[in-house]
XYZ file of C-alpha atoms in Angstrom:
340
model
C -14.135 129.895 218.870
C -11.977 126.950 218.108
C -9.044 128.282 215.818
C -7.473 126.016 213.149
C -3.991 125.614 214.953
C -5.279 124.182 218.328
C -6.558 121.359 216.055
C -4.124 118.414 215.457
C -3.612 115.208 214.233
C -2.594 112.939 216.868
C -2.049 109.356 215.823
C -4.469 106.662 213.711
C -6.200 103.369 215.045
C -7.474 100.362 213.213
C -6.337 98.757 210.237
C -7.871 96.833 207.277
C -8.286 92.854 208.994
C -10.935 90.373 208.644
C -11.155 89.560 212.507
C -9.025 90.774 215.059
C -7.431 94.139 215.266
C -8.663 96.369 212.625
C -12.208 96.903 210.823
C -13.532 96.007 207.452
C -15.771 98.928 205.810
C -16.494 100.502 209.229
C -19.924 103.035 209.193
C -20.217 103.993 212.302
C -18.639 103.761 216.275
C -19.661 104.839 220.121
C -18.196 105.407 222.771
C -18.577 104.345 226.431
C -17.968 105.879 229.791
C -15.229 103.845 230.252
C -13.368 105.197 227.044
C -13.746 101.902 225.106
C -14.629 102.961 221.510
C -17.125 100.579 219.868
C -16.560 100.533 215.622
C -19.301 98.624 214.053
C -17.947 96.885 210.444
C -20.294 96.284 207.685
C -17.968 93.983 206.017
C -18.031 93.054 202.250
C -20.766 91.212 200.300
C -23.491 89.020 201.637
C -22.213 85.614 200.736
C -21.676 82.811 203.042
C -17.956 83.242 203.803
C -18.340 86.975 204.194
C -20.987 86.479 206.682
C -18.420 86.596 209.518
C -16.786 90.091 209.011
C -19.871 91.890 210.026
C -19.254 92.703 213.397
C -18.427 95.149 216.083
C -14.528 95.945 217.266
C -13.898 97.210 221.059
C -10.804 99.249 221.269
C -9.192 102.501 222.816
C -8.204 105.733 221.296
C -4.776 104.470 222.289
C -5.025 101.221 219.718
C -4.958 98.693 222.257
C -7.698 95.907 220.957
C -10.332 94.627 223.532
C -12.090 91.965 221.271
C -15.232 91.465 218.981
C -18.896 90.470 219.534
C -21.296 89.343 216.739
C -21.271 88.150 213.094
C -23.225 88.484 209.952
C -26.217 86.636 209.539
C -30.414 87.199 210.333
C -30.774 85.175 213.696
C -30.669 87.475 217.059
C -27.677 89.109 217.538
C -26.513 89.212 213.721
C -25.863 91.758 211.427
C -26.710 92.182 207.713
C -26.150 96.101 206.689
C -25.674 97.964 210.091
C -25.690 101.592 209.163
C -25.229 102.731 212.790
C -24.276 102.174 216.610
C -25.171 104.510 219.807
C -24.425 103.710 223.861
C -27.178 105.094 226.132
C -26.807 105.731 229.998
C -27.200 102.135 230.895
C -24.296 100.876 228.586
C -26.916 99.192 226.240
C -25.499 99.519 222.495
C -28.199 99.684 220.028
C -27.008 99.039 216.067
C -29.496 99.640 213.124
C -29.681 97.353 210.148
C -31.003 98.593 206.914
C -31.442 95.335 205.380
C -32.774 93.101 208.819
C -35.120 96.752 209.283
C -34.570 96.709 212.554
C -32.871 97.373 216.312
C -30.542 95.070 218.087
C -29.447 95.821 221.340
C -26.496 94.176 223.352
C -25.043 94.691 226.616
C -21.140 96.342 226.951
C -19.314 92.635 226.523
C -21.768 92.335 223.263
C -24.388 89.745 224.500
C -27.565 89.934 222.944
C -30.247 91.263 225.359
C -33.183 91.766 222.430
C -34.766 93.253 219.051
C -36.865 95.288 217.608
C -38.595 96.762 214.309
C -41.178 96.750 211.722
C -40.716 97.459 208.197
C -43.363 99.935 207.075
C -44.492 104.235 206.783
C -46.538 104.016 209.262
C -45.753 105.773 212.881
C -43.434 103.396 214.707
C -42.626 101.068 211.709
C -39.380 102.567 209.615
C -37.794 101.647 205.891
C -33.616 101.481 206.021
C -32.852 102.780 209.282
C -30.145 105.043 209.599
C -28.111 106.899 212.102
C -29.714 106.805 215.777
C -28.553 108.322 219.713
C -29.589 107.736 222.339
C -31.216 111.417 224.557
C -31.026 112.353 228.075
C -34.358 110.350 229.040
C -32.761 107.201 227.506
C -35.178 107.215 224.705
C -34.029 106.713 220.821
C -33.804 108.959 218.499
C -33.351 106.643 215.366
C -32.999 108.467 211.415
C -35.958 106.359 208.847
C -33.886 106.685 206.177
C -36.169 106.051 202.852
C -39.393 107.276 205.164
C -37.436 111.158 204.986
C -38.026 111.458 208.782
C -36.711 111.198 212.642
C -39.006 108.857 215.211
C -38.381 108.532 218.677
C -38.800 105.213 220.600
C -38.531 103.982 224.205
C -35.507 101.976 224.781
C -37.550 98.635 224.479
C -39.063 100.305 221.005
C -42.344 101.714 221.536
C -42.901 104.626 219.089
C -43.416 108.042 220.977
C -43.547 110.257 217.899
C -41.023 111.807 214.957
C -41.066 114.647 212.722
C -40.029 115.307 208.841
C -41.219 114.259 205.364
C -39.546 114.596 202.471
C -38.696 117.421 201.095
C -36.015 120.124 200.475
C -38.030 122.972 202.797
C -36.953 123.064 206.245
C -38.223 120.241 208.997
C -37.915 118.247 205.388
C -35.267 115.789 204.444
C -34.425 113.849 201.847
C -32.566 110.872 202.457
C -31.425 111.778 205.620
C -28.333 109.528 207.298
C -26.623 111.019 210.397
C -27.992 112.635 213.851
C -26.595 113.406 216.836
C -27.405 116.053 220.256
C -25.814 118.922 221.931
C -25.184 119.412 225.549
C -28.717 121.322 225.703
C -31.430 117.958 224.086
C -31.102 119.716 219.975
C -30.967 117.340 217.682
C -28.750 117.704 214.291
C -29.543 115.914 211.370
C -27.535 114.984 208.394
C -29.699 115.754 205.674
C -27.339 113.613 203.025
C -28.847 114.001 199.698
C -29.418 117.499 200.365
C -25.809 118.936 201.976
C -26.907 120.142 204.667
C -27.304 120.036 208.211
C -30.777 120.943 209.932
C -31.134 121.730 214.104
C -34.115 120.995 216.150
C -35.497 121.460 219.583
C -35.842 118.211 221.712
C -39.570 118.127 220.550
C -38.614 118.678 216.620
C -39.564 122.178 216.039
C -36.743 123.350 213.112
C -34.479 126.154 214.709
C -31.565 125.946 211.557
C -29.958 124.938 208.461
C -26.543 125.315 207.922
C -24.734 124.135 204.585
C -25.318 123.701 200.702
C -24.223 121.637 198.017
C -21.079 122.095 197.092
C -16.768 121.925 197.623
C -16.646 125.607 199.142
C -15.749 126.041 202.950
C -19.213 125.478 204.736
C -20.393 123.708 201.778
C -20.989 119.762 201.662
C -21.057 116.762 199.669
C -23.363 113.738 200.683
C -22.332 113.962 204.598
C -23.067 111.463 206.670
C -22.065 111.959 210.329
C -21.644 114.475 213.088
C -20.121 115.747 216.619
C -21.178 118.796 218.636
C -18.366 119.588 221.013
C -18.470 121.286 224.459
C -18.417 124.787 222.976
C -21.411 124.078 220.679
C -18.930 123.380 217.423
C -20.215 120.946 214.877
C -17.415 118.403 213.165
C -19.019 116.975 210.179
C -17.957 114.042 207.839
C -18.142 115.981 204.530
C -18.189 112.096 203.026
C -17.651 112.469 199.097
C -15.694 115.738 199.738
C -13.322 113.709 201.834
C -12.727 115.753 204.647
C -14.227 117.053 208.367
C -15.084 120.555 208.005
C -15.899 122.226 211.787
C -18.689 124.934 211.457
C -19.505 127.362 214.763
C -22.987 127.168 216.324
C -24.351 129.238 214.194
C -23.025 126.824 211.058
C -20.592 129.058 210.472
C -17.241 128.082 208.857
C -14.175 127.643 210.932
C -11.939 124.531 209.450
C -11.294 121.922 207.453
C -8.913 118.733 207.857
C -8.127 116.911 204.885
C -6.437 114.618 207.073
C -2.817 113.312 207.877
C -2.434 109.923 208.413
C 0.531 107.600 209.550
C 0.522 103.670 210.545
C -1.405 102.423 213.468
C -0.362 100.520 215.785
C -2.034 97.306 214.363
C -0.919 98.047 211.262
C 2.954 98.221 211.759
C 2.311 95.068 214.088
C 0.936 93.149 211.803
C 4.354 94.238 209.663
C 6.093 93.495 212.161
C 5.170 89.647 212.529
C 5.391 88.774 209.161
C 5.633 91.051 206.371
C 8.966 92.787 206.719
C 9.394 92.315 202.798
C 5.981 93.976 202.193
C 7.277 96.734 204.782
C 10.286 97.445 203.496
C 8.326 97.932 199.416
C 5.908 100.249 201.273
C 8.337 102.243 202.987
C 9.956 103.057 199.462
C 6.789 103.530 197.975
C 5.868 107.219 196.584
C 2.404 107.429 199.134
C 1.507 110.617 198.214
C 1.895 110.645 194.408
C 1.578 113.935 192.235
C -1.646 113.665 190.098
C -3.619 114.752 186.856
C -6.091 116.772 188.508
C -8.648 116.305 185.610
C -11.172 112.927 186.651
C -14.455 114.617 186.852
C -14.410 113.204 190.778
C -10.741 114.628 191.732
C -10.724 114.272 195.380
C -11.999 110.392 195.623
C -9.344 110.015 193.290
C -6.607 112.119 195.237
C -7.812 110.303 198.837
C -7.610 107.047 197.146
C -3.545 107.578 196.085
C -2.847 109.341 199.198
C -2.415 107.177 202.101
C -2.288 109.718 204.260
C -5.845 111.566 203.360
C -9.221 111.098 204.536
C -11.149 108.090 202.310
C -14.655 107.809 202.905
C -15.120 109.552 206.433
C -18.335 108.632 207.517
C -18.607 109.260 211.297
C -16.929 111.274 214.122
C -17.463 111.162 217.224
C -15.988 113.426 220.680
C -14.442 111.011 223.539
C -14.703 112.773 227.224
C -11.275 114.344 226.778
C -11.838 116.342 223.522
C -10.505 114.447 221.094
C -12.097 114.082 217.835
C -12.663 110.307 215.920
C -12.923 110.240 212.583
C -14.136 106.694 211.121
C -12.592 106.168 207.791
C -14.969 103.034 205.610
C -12.578 103.338 202.384
C -9.323 103.252 204.624
C -10.732 100.856 207.412
C -9.805 103.193 210.432
C -10.001 106.024 212.966
C -8.185 109.119 212.838
C -8.010 110.820 215.983
C -7.441 114.736 216.599
C -6.480 116.467 219.114
C -6.486 120.109 220.784
C -3.452 122.047 221.720
């Protein structure tokens, strides 16, 4: 079991930035075997001047900036509404794109390799592709959001099979989003609008359902991403509850975290270089004000008012050392948690 007091906040990676060291509305991340982190930024509205803000940023858990690749657009290797990112065992990177209705493939340096996908409802077609993950055979499992299903493809986009349909029963989905695998190859799908996690075997047979709608322990409000630890525990980005939840392998509640962030290395460098006056104002400000609990969406209001808290946690990954990386879309950063 994971005890609450064995998981603690360590540090923050990232900050808001239009380019270079930083992210802009990040929605996904993946980690390579060399511990390089690839963070997918969706950017701003799709105006000509904003297209350059869509990108993949490379960094490591220590907060070193390692570069970036891609940009906004409709050409090969470009992004429009990117939704998820993963890496296979050959260190090829796959990015799903809701607007372009395709999956783009890059090598680990960001060189564009190929693309595949076609909008539709038939086998091998998809509508608003969301989460994706590579299995042990190098195939890609893709969440087909608006078709409410999961599909499996070869790495070059040949359809192999799939499962799911619209509904609220076991094995059915209502706008699914995130996906991940455990060490046994079982598939976990974040059923976004149904506020639950569904577990399947590698062939798509339903095994279990975890969670329900709400803000209580073990409940979810529009969850988006999850990671599975070596011990089988689930780490869930409970986005609209503005928290990370931990469940055991049977779906029982273990712990929850609202966030504890401080300044990242990149944010501190930005202040140090040219913004000393602003840093002084920031240090003097009340960054955790006492709030009136009356707004209907108080959790989001609270997170937006307190810089240490999660605000829009959207994706989770666990690196080879067991560090838990929680990506925040609205605060453009990663909060890193460690055990011990």
